[in-house]
mmCIF file of C-alpha atoms in Angstrom:
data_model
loop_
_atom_site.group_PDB
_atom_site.id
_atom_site.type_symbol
_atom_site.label_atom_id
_atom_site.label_comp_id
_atom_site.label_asym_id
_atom_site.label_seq_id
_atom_site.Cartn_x
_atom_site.Cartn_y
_atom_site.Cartn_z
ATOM 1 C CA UNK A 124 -6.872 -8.604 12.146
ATOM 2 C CA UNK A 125 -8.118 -7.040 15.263
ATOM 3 C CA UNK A 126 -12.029 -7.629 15.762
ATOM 4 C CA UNK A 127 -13.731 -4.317 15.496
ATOM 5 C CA UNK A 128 -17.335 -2.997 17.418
ATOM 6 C CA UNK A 129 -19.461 -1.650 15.104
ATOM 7 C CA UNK A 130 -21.951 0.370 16.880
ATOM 8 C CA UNK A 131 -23.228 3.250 14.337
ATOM 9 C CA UNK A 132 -23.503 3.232 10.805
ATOM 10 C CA UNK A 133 -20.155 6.183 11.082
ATOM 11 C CA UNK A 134 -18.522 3.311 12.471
ATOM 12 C CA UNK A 135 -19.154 0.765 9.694
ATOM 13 C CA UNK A 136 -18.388 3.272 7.286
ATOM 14 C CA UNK A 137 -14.830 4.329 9.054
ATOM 15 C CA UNK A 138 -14.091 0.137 9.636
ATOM 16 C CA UNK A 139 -15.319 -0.484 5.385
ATOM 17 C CA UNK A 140 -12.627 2.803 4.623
ATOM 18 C CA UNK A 141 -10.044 1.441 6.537
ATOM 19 C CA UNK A 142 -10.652 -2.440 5.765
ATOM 20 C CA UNK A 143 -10.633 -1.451 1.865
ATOM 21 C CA UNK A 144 -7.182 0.684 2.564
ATOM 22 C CA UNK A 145 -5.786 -2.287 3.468
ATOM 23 C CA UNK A 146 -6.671 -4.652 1.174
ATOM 24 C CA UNK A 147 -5.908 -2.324 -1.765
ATOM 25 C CA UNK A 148 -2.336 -1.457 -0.373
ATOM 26 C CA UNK A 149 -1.585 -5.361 0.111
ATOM 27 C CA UNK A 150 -3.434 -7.244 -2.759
ATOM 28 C CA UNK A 151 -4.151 -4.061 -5.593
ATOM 29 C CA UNK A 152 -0.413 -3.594 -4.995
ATOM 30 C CA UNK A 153 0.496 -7.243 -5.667
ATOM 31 C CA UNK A 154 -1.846 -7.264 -8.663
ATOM 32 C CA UNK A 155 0.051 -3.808 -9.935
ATOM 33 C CA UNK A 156 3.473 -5.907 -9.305
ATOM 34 C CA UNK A 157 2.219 -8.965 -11.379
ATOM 35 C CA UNK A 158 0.842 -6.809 -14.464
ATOM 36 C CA UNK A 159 3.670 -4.793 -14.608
ATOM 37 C CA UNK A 160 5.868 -7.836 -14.855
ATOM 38 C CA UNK A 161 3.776 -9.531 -17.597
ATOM 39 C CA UNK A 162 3.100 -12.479 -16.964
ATOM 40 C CA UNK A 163 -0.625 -13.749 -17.467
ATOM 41 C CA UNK A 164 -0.356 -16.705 -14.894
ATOM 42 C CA UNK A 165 0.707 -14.083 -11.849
ATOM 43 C CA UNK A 166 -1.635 -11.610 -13.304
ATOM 44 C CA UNK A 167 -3.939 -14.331 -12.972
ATOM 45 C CA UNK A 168 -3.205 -15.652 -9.344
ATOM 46 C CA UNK A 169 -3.439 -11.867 -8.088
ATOM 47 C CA UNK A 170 -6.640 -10.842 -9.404
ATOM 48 C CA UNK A 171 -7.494 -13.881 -7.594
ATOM 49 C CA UNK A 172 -6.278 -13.259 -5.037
ATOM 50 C CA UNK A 173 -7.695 -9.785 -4.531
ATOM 51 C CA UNK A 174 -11.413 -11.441 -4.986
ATOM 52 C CA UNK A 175 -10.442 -13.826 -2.581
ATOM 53 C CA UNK A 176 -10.103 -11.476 0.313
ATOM 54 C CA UNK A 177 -13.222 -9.140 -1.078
ATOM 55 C CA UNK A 178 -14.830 -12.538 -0.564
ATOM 56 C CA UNK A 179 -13.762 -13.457 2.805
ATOM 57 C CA UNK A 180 -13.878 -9.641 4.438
ATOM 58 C CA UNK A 181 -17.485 -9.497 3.018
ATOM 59 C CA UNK A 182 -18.322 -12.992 4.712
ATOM 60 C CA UNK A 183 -16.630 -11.721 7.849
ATOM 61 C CA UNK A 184 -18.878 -9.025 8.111
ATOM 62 C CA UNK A 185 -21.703 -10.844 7.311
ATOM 63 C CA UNK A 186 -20.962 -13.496 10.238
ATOM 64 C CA UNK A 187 -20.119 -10.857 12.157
ATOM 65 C CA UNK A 188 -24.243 -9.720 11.738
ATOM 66 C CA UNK A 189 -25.357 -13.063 12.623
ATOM 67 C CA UNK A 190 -24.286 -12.179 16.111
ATOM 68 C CA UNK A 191 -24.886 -15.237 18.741
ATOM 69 C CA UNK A 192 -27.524 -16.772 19.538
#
């Protein structure tokens, strides 16, 4: 992922829109594949999946805050 320079709150808003665009279209479509085909064990690792990069996206913005010191 590209680092991004987030110098207005427009331009966290746009970078949040995008970011969530593409983890919807990569892990909400991977969750969609695993319910459709049943199985409560991929259903399972998807969801998990999905809150794993919520997780991480939300700690990379949040390190990204810190700045350097």
């Amino acid at each position: 992922m590209e680092t991004a320079t987030i110098e207005s709150r427009a331009d966290f808003a746009q970078w949040a829109i995008e970011r969530a665009s593409a983890i919807i279209a990569e892990q909400g479509g991977n969750l969609a594949l695993a319910a459709r085909e049943g199985s409560d064990e991929a259903i399972a690792a998807a969801a998990n999946a999905l809150g794993q990069t919520i997780v991480d996206t939300l700690l990379e913005v949040f390190d990204g805050l810190l700045g350097t010191e």
